XYZ file of N, CA, C and O in Angstrom:
472
model
N 18.454 118.349 -34.640
C 19.403 118.397 -35.734
C 19.474 117.014 -36.375
O 19.677 116.021 -35.691
N 19.305 116.914 -37.691
C 19.335 115.612 -38.355
C 20.737 114.994 -38.316
O 21.747 115.678 -38.317
N 20.739 113.672 -38.271
C 21.992 112.935 -38.228
C 22.309 112.439 -39.634
O 21.431 111.943 -40.338
N 23.563 112.561 -40.021
C 23.942 112.115 -41.356
C 23.986 110.594 -41.414
O 24.110 109.912 -40.394
N 23.880 110.071 -42.614
C 23.949 108.618 -42.813
C 25.315 108.111 -42.348
O 25.399 107.072 -41.685
N 26.375 108.859 -42.664
C 27.702 108.422 -42.250
C 27.807 108.332 -40.735
O 28.342 107.370 -40.203
N 27.292 109.319 -40.030
C 27.409 109.283 -38.565
C 26.629 108.114 -37.978
O 27.057 107.511 -36.998
N 25.499 107.766 -38.588
C 24.743 106.601 -38.130
C 25.528 105.314 -38.381
O 25.595 104.437 -37.522
N 26.114 105.190 -39.570
C 26.925 104.019 -39.894
C 28.146 103.933 -38.976
O 28.493 102.860 -38.480
N 28.783 105.077 -38.767
C 29.976 105.132 -37.921
C 29.647 104.710 -36.492
O 30.348 103.898 -35.889
N 28.557 105.233 -35.971
C 28.138 104.891 -34.612
C 27.821 103.399 -34.504
O 28.252 102.725 -33.566
N 27.091 102.888 -35.470
C 26.726 101.475 -35.472
C 27.961 100.581 -35.541
O 28.063 99.591 -34.810
N 28.897 100.928 -36.398
C 30.128 100.136 -36.537
C 30.947 100.168 -35.255
O 31.413 99.127 -34.774
N 31.111 101.335 -34.674
C 31.880 101.437 -33.431
C 31.204 100.695 -32.277
O 31.881 100.078 -31.451
N 29.883 100.737 -32.215
C 29.166 99.987 -31.182
C 29.371 98.481 -31.372
O 29.598 97.750 -30.411
N 29.312 98.027 -32.620
C 29.527 96.605 -32.911
C 30.938 96.178 -32.502
O 31.118 95.148 -31.849
N 31.927 96.983 -32.867
C 33.308 96.654 -32.508
C 33.512 96.674 -30.994
O 34.197 95.802 -30.446
N 32.896 97.627 -30.316
C 32.994 97.677 -28.846
C 32.349 96.451 -28.216
O 32.896 95.873 -27.261
N 31.210 96.043 -28.745
C 30.545 94.835 -28.239
C 31.440 93.605 -28.431
O 31.560 92.773 -27.528
N 32.056 93.498 -29.599
C 32.950 92.365 -29.854
C 34.130 92.364 -28.892
O 34.503 91.308 -28.353
N 34.721 93.507 -28.677
C 35.865 93.602 -27.762
C 35.451 93.237 -26.338
O 36.149 92.508 -25.644
N 34.293 93.735 -25.920
C 33.803 93.441 -24.577
C 33.524 91.953 -24.416
O 33.938 91.336 -23.438
N 32.857 91.357 -25.390
C 32.569 89.929 -25.326
C 33.849 89.092 -25.339
O 33.973 88.128 -24.589
N 34.783 89.457 -26.182
C 36.034 88.700 -26.266
C 36.797 88.765 -24.945
O 37.425 87.782 -24.534
N 36.735 89.893 -24.272
C 37.479 90.057 -23.025
C 36.796 89.382 -21.839
O 37.463 88.871 -20.942
N 35.479 89.345 -21.823
C 34.770 88.898 -20.627
C 34.055 87.556 -20.769
O 33.605 87.001 -19.783
N 33.946 87.046 -21.977
C 33.175 85.810 -22.186
C 33.949 84.591 -21.694
O 35.178 84.604 -21.621
N 33.195 83.544 -21.378
C 33.850 82.282 -21.032
C 34.454 81.687 -22.301
O 34.203 82.167 -23.412
N 35.268 80.653 -22.147
C 35.999 80.094 -23.285
C 35.075 79.605 -24.395
O 35.335 79.834 -25.573
N 34.004 78.938 -24.031
C 33.090 78.396 -25.041
C 32.447 79.522 -25.858
O 32.357 79.440 -27.087
N 32.014 80.569 -25.192
C 31.411 81.711 -25.878
C 32.438 82.420 -26.745
O 32.146 82.817 -27.869
N 33.665 82.569 -26.230
C 34.727 83.236 -26.985
C 35.069 82.459 -28.256
O 35.295 83.059 -29.314
N 35.083 81.136 -28.163
C 35.365 80.315 -29.344
C 34.250 80.482 -30.378
O 34.508 80.648 -31.575
N 33.009 80.459 -29.926
C 31.879 80.671 -30.837
C 31.926 82.049 -31.480
O 31.670 82.200 -32.679
N 32.277 83.042 -30.678
C 32.405 84.405 -31.185
C 33.504 84.482 -32.242
O 33.309 85.069 -33.312
N 34.637 83.869 -31.964
C 35.751 83.887 -32.914
C 35.365 83.200 -34.219
O 35.665 83.707 -35.305
N 34.701 82.067 -34.120
C 34.306 81.341 -35.338
C 33.294 82.131 -36.163
O 33.301 82.075 -37.383
N 32.428 82.849 -35.503
C 31.403 83.616 -36.218
C 31.936 84.933 -36.756
O 31.645 85.319 -37.893
N 32.730 85.637 -35.957
C 33.122 87.001 -36.308
C 34.476 87.115 -37.001
O 34.669 88.026 -37.801
N 35.407 86.234 -36.696
C 36.749 86.369 -37.279
C 36.737 86.335 -38.804
O 37.372 87.194 -39.436
N 36.030 85.407 -39.440
C 35.997 85.436 -40.912
C 35.408 86.741 -41.461
O 35.899 87.267 -42.466
N 34.404 87.279 -40.800
C 33.812 88.542 -41.237
C 34.801 89.696 -41.077
O 34.900 90.570 -41.941
N 35.530 89.701 -39.968
C 36.512 90.762 -39.730
C 37.652 90.688 -40.749
O 38.094 91.712 -41.263
N 38.122 89.484 -41.031
C 39.200 89.313 -42.013
C 38.722 89.757 -43.390
O 39.450 90.448 -44.116
N 37.511 89.394 -43.760
C 36.960 89.809 -45.052
C 36.859 91.329 -45.140
O 37.222 91.921 -46.164
N 36.402 91.959 -44.075
C 36.294 93.424 -44.062
C 37.670 94.071 -44.173
O 37.856 95.035 -44.931
N 38.650 93.549 -43.438
C 39.998 94.114 -43.488
C 40.619 93.926 -44.865
O 41.248 94.839 -45.404
N 40.439 92.743 -45.453
C 40.964 92.507 -46.800
C 40.341 93.467 -47.813
O 41.032 93.989 -48.687
N 39.048 93.708 -47.710
C 38.382 94.644 -48.618
C 38.951 96.049 -48.457
O 39.211 96.743 -49.450
N 39.177 96.453 -47.227
C 39.767 97.769 -46.974
C 41.180 97.855 -47.546
O 41.534 98.824 -48.219
N 41.979 96.821 -47.305
C 43.351 96.835 -47.811
C 43.395 96.761 -49.333
O 44.280 97.344 -49.958
N 42.452 96.062 -49.937
C 42.392 96.025 -51.408
C 42.175 97.420 -51.977
O 42.722 97.762 -53.020
N 41.379 98.227 -51.286
C 41.146 99.605 -51.720
C 42.414 100.459 -51.625
O 42.539 101.455 -52.321
N 43.321 100.060 -50.762
C 44.539 100.842 -50.518
C 45.798 100.140 -51.043
O 46.902 100.475 -50.643
N 45.608 99.159 -51.920
C 46.738 98.435 -52.500
C 47.557 99.399 -53.363
O 47.002 100.097 -54.211
N 48.873 99.445 -53.168
C 49.694 100.367 -53.974
C 49.611 100.052 -55.469
O 49.496 98.896 -55.864
N 49.681 101.104 -56.283
C 49.677 100.934 -57.733
C 51.084 100.577 -58.220
O 51.979 100.311 -57.407
N 51.278 100.581 -59.530
C 52.580 100.198 -60.096
C 53.701 101.155 -59.691
O 54.871 100.820 -59.767
N 53.349 102.346 -59.217
C 54.347 103.319 -58.743
C 54.550 103.247 -57.235
O 55.273 104.057 -56.667
N 53.871 102.294 -56.572
C 54.023 102.132 -55.133
C 53.216 103.108 -54.309
O 53.468 103.292 -53.128
N 52.211 103.759 -54.937
C 51.395 104.733 -54.222
C 49.953 104.259 -54.128
O 49.449 103.595 -55.027
N 49.290 104.619 -53.070
C 47.889 104.245 -52.856
C 46.999 105.102 -53.757
O 46.976 106.323 -53.615
N 46.255 104.483 -54.678
C 45.373 105.276 -55.557
C 44.187 105.887 -54.815
O 43.636 106.889 -55.261
N 43.814 105.329 -53.672
C 42.688 105.866 -52.903
C 43.101 107.116 -52.125
O 42.352 108.081 -52.055
N 44.282 107.092 -51.544
C 44.725 108.192 -50.685
C 45.536 109.254 -51.427
O 45.750 110.338 -50.890
N 46.000 108.949 -52.607
C 46.831 109.913 -53.348
C 46.015 111.167 -53.603
O 44.902 111.106 -54.130
N 46.564 112.288 -53.221
C 45.819 113.543 -53.351
C 46.181 114.307 -54.617
O 45.371 115.056 -55.130
N 47.407 114.127 -55.104
C 47.815 114.843 -56.317
C 48.088 113.837 -57.426
O 48.693 112.796 -57.200
N 47.667 114.174 -58.615
C 47.797 113.246 -59.742
C 49.255 112.967 -60.090
O 49.634 111.842 -60.363
N 50.081 113.968 -60.095
C 51.480 113.793 -60.494
C 52.428 114.012 -59.321
O 53.413 114.716 -59.418
N 52.123 113.379 -58.237
C 52.941 113.501 -57.036
C 54.320 112.897 -57.280
O 54.468 111.856 -57.896
N 55.361 113.552 -56.775
C 56.725 113.043 -56.925
C 57.223 112.391 -55.655
O 58.406 112.094 -55.535
N 56.363 112.194 -54.706
C 56.771 111.550 -53.457
C 57.260 110.148 -53.741
O 56.833 109.496 -54.677
N 58.146 109.699 -52.891
C 58.657 108.340 -53.019
C 57.552 107.334 -52.744
O 56.643 107.599 -51.958
N 57.622 106.167 -53.372
C 56.624 105.132 -53.095
C 56.643 104.751 -51.616
O 57.701 104.530 -51.034
N 55.474 104.714 -51.017
C 55.360 104.301 -49.619
C 53.916 103.911 -49.345
O 53.011 104.391 -50.011
N 53.709 103.038 -48.370
C 52.329 102.647 -48.039
C 51.551 103.836 -47.478
O 52.123 104.723 -46.847
N 50.251 103.831 -47.717
C 49.415 104.910 -47.186
C 49.143 104.674 -45.702
O 49.465 103.627 -45.147
N 48.535 105.649 -45.070
C 48.266 105.569 -43.629
C 47.335 104.417 -43.273
O 47.489 103.780 -42.249
N 46.339 104.158 -44.119
C 45.398 103.068 -43.830
C 46.118 101.726 -43.826
O 45.925 100.897 -42.936
N 46.983 101.518 -44.807
C 47.723 100.253 -44.907
C 48.693 100.132 -43.738
O 48.813 99.070 -43.117
N 49.393 101.214 -43.416
C 50.330 101.195 -42.288
C 49.609 100.951 -40.961
O 50.090 100.184 -40.124
N 48.471 101.589 -40.777
C 47.729 101.424 -39.522
C 47.302 99.973 -39.340
O 47.451 99.406 -38.253
N 46.787 99.359 -40.397
C 46.374 97.955 -40.302
C 47.576 97.070 -39.992
O 47.518 96.208 -39.115
N 48.666 97.306 -40.680
C 49.869 96.499 -40.469
C 50.393 96.649 -39.045
O 50.689 95.657 -38.370
N 50.482 97.863 -38.576
C 51.000 98.094 -37.229
C 50.077 97.516 -36.158
O 50.544 96.914 -35.194
N 48.776 97.698 -36.315
C 47.836 97.152 -35.323
C 47.945 95.638 -35.232
O 47.876 95.070 -34.148
N 48.115 94.980 -36.358
C 48.158 93.520 -36.358
C 49.521 92.974 -35.957
O 49.604 91.986 -35.236
N 50.606 93.598 -36.388
C 51.927 93.033 -36.105
C 52.507 93.508 -34.783
O 53.085 92.713 -34.058
N 52.351 94.765 -34.437
C 52.899 95.275 -33.181
C 52.156 94.657 -32.009
O 52.746 94.179 -31.066
N 50.835 94.617 -32.075
C 50.053 94.023 -30.992
C 50.412 92.560 -30.827
O 50.593 92.079 -29.715
N 50.551 91.831 -31.924
C 50.893 90.415 -31.849
C 52.255 90.243 -31.187
O 52.435 89.388 -30.339
N 53.230 91.070 -31.515
C 54.551 90.995 -30.903
C 54.504 91.273 -29.412
O 55.162 90.597 -28.625
N 53.718 92.257 -29.001
C 53.594 92.562 -27.572
C 52.936 91.412 -26.821
O 53.338 91.075 -25.719
N 51.915 90.792 -27.430
C 51.249 89.655 -26.787
C 52.202 88.477 -26.657
O 52.228 87.794 -25.639
N 53.022 88.231 -27.687
C 53.978 87.129 -27.624
C 55.014 87.383 -26.539
O 55.376 86.486 -25.800
N 55.484 88.632 -26.424
C 56.449 88.969 -25.369
C 55.832 88.781 -24.000
O 56.451 88.250 -23.086
N 54.580 89.228 -23.834
C 53.910 89.099 -22.539
C 53.742 87.635 -22.175
O 53.974 87.240 -21.026
N 53.363 86.803 -23.137
C 53.205 85.368 -22.886
C 54.541 84.751 -22.514
O 54.638 83.963 -21.578
N 55.584 85.126 -23.211
C 56.927 84.611 -22.938
C 57.387 85.062 -21.555
O 57.937 84.288 -20.788
N 57.127 86.321 -21.192
C 57.524 86.836 -19.880
C 56.781 86.129 -18.756
O 57.335 85.868 -17.698
N 55.492 85.819 -18.978
C 54.714 85.113 -17.960
C 55.223 83.693 -17.772
O 55.185 83.156 -16.673
N 55.724 83.074 -18.834
C 56.203 81.695 -18.761
C 57.583 81.604 -18.130
O 57.982 80.561 -17.627
N 58.351 82.705 -18.143
C 59.695 82.717 -17.586
C 59.619 83.000 -16.095
O 59.052 84.013 -15.687
N 60.176 82.112 -15.251
C 60.146 82.384 -13.807
C 60.941 83.645 -13.483
O 61.924 83.965 -14.137
N 60.480 84.354 -12.479
C 61.147 85.591 -12.067
C 62.507 85.271 -11.478
O 62.671 84.325 -10.710
N 63.500 86.075 -11.850
C 64.849 85.906 -11.314
C 64.916 86.524 -9.928
O 64.131 87.410 -9.595
N 65.850 86.077 -9.086
C 66.027 86.726 -7.786
C 66.305 88.212 -7.977
O 66.802 88.633 -9.009
N 66.002 88.997 -6.977
C 66.075 90.460 -7.085
C 67.422 90.934 -7.592
O 67.498 91.796 -8.445
N 68.525 90.403 -7.100
C 69.851 90.845 -7.525
C 70.118 90.554 -8.989
O 70.622 91.383 -9.715
N 69.752 89.375 -9.460
C 69.962 89.013 -10.858
C 69.055 89.812 -11.783
O 69.434 90.171 -12.875
N 67.843 90.108 -11.340
C 66.923 90.885 -12.152
C 67.514 92.275 -12.387
O 67.451 92.817 -13.463
N 68.153 92.859 -11.355
C 68.751 94.166 -11.479
C 69.887 94.140 -12.493
O 70.008 95.027 -13.328
N 70.716 93.112 -12.458
C 71.831 93.013 -13.381
C 71.346 92.855 -14.824
O 71.902 93.459 -15.735
N 70.307 92.087 -15.012
C 69.787 91.863 -16.355
C 69.240 93.151 -16.947
O 69.456 93.463 -18.084
N 68.532 93.954 -16.158
C 67.938 95.175 -16.693
C 68.978 96.281 -16.870
O 68.766 97.191 -17.641
N 70.114 96.190 -16.201
C 71.135 97.220 -16.343
C 71.889 97.075 -17.648
O 72.476 98.017 -18.142
N 71.895 95.873 -18.255
C 72.664 95.640 -19.486
C 71.913 95.983 -20.663
O 71.839 96.669 -21.492
């Protein structure tokens, strides 16, 4: 069965992203820094291009995702814009909390219980 061009592109992109994630997680610091310097600008450029395609119009609606010409829905970001925003901001917040929690010494068992009960 022939493979479509999209499926080939999709597979290639997902393999590249998986390789980047694997390298970032397992590489030594020097390799990770080199990887970040090489790939981060490319990733930011790709994300900006995607978000530019989904930039809301003067009515606050995404011209790429809008399905009906005269939609009366309230202005709101499209799913692509929301997904990018949530992936970048929610993950960053969780990482900051985890770093802060690791830096805070553990309270004695009794005090830890009182803190979590409030």
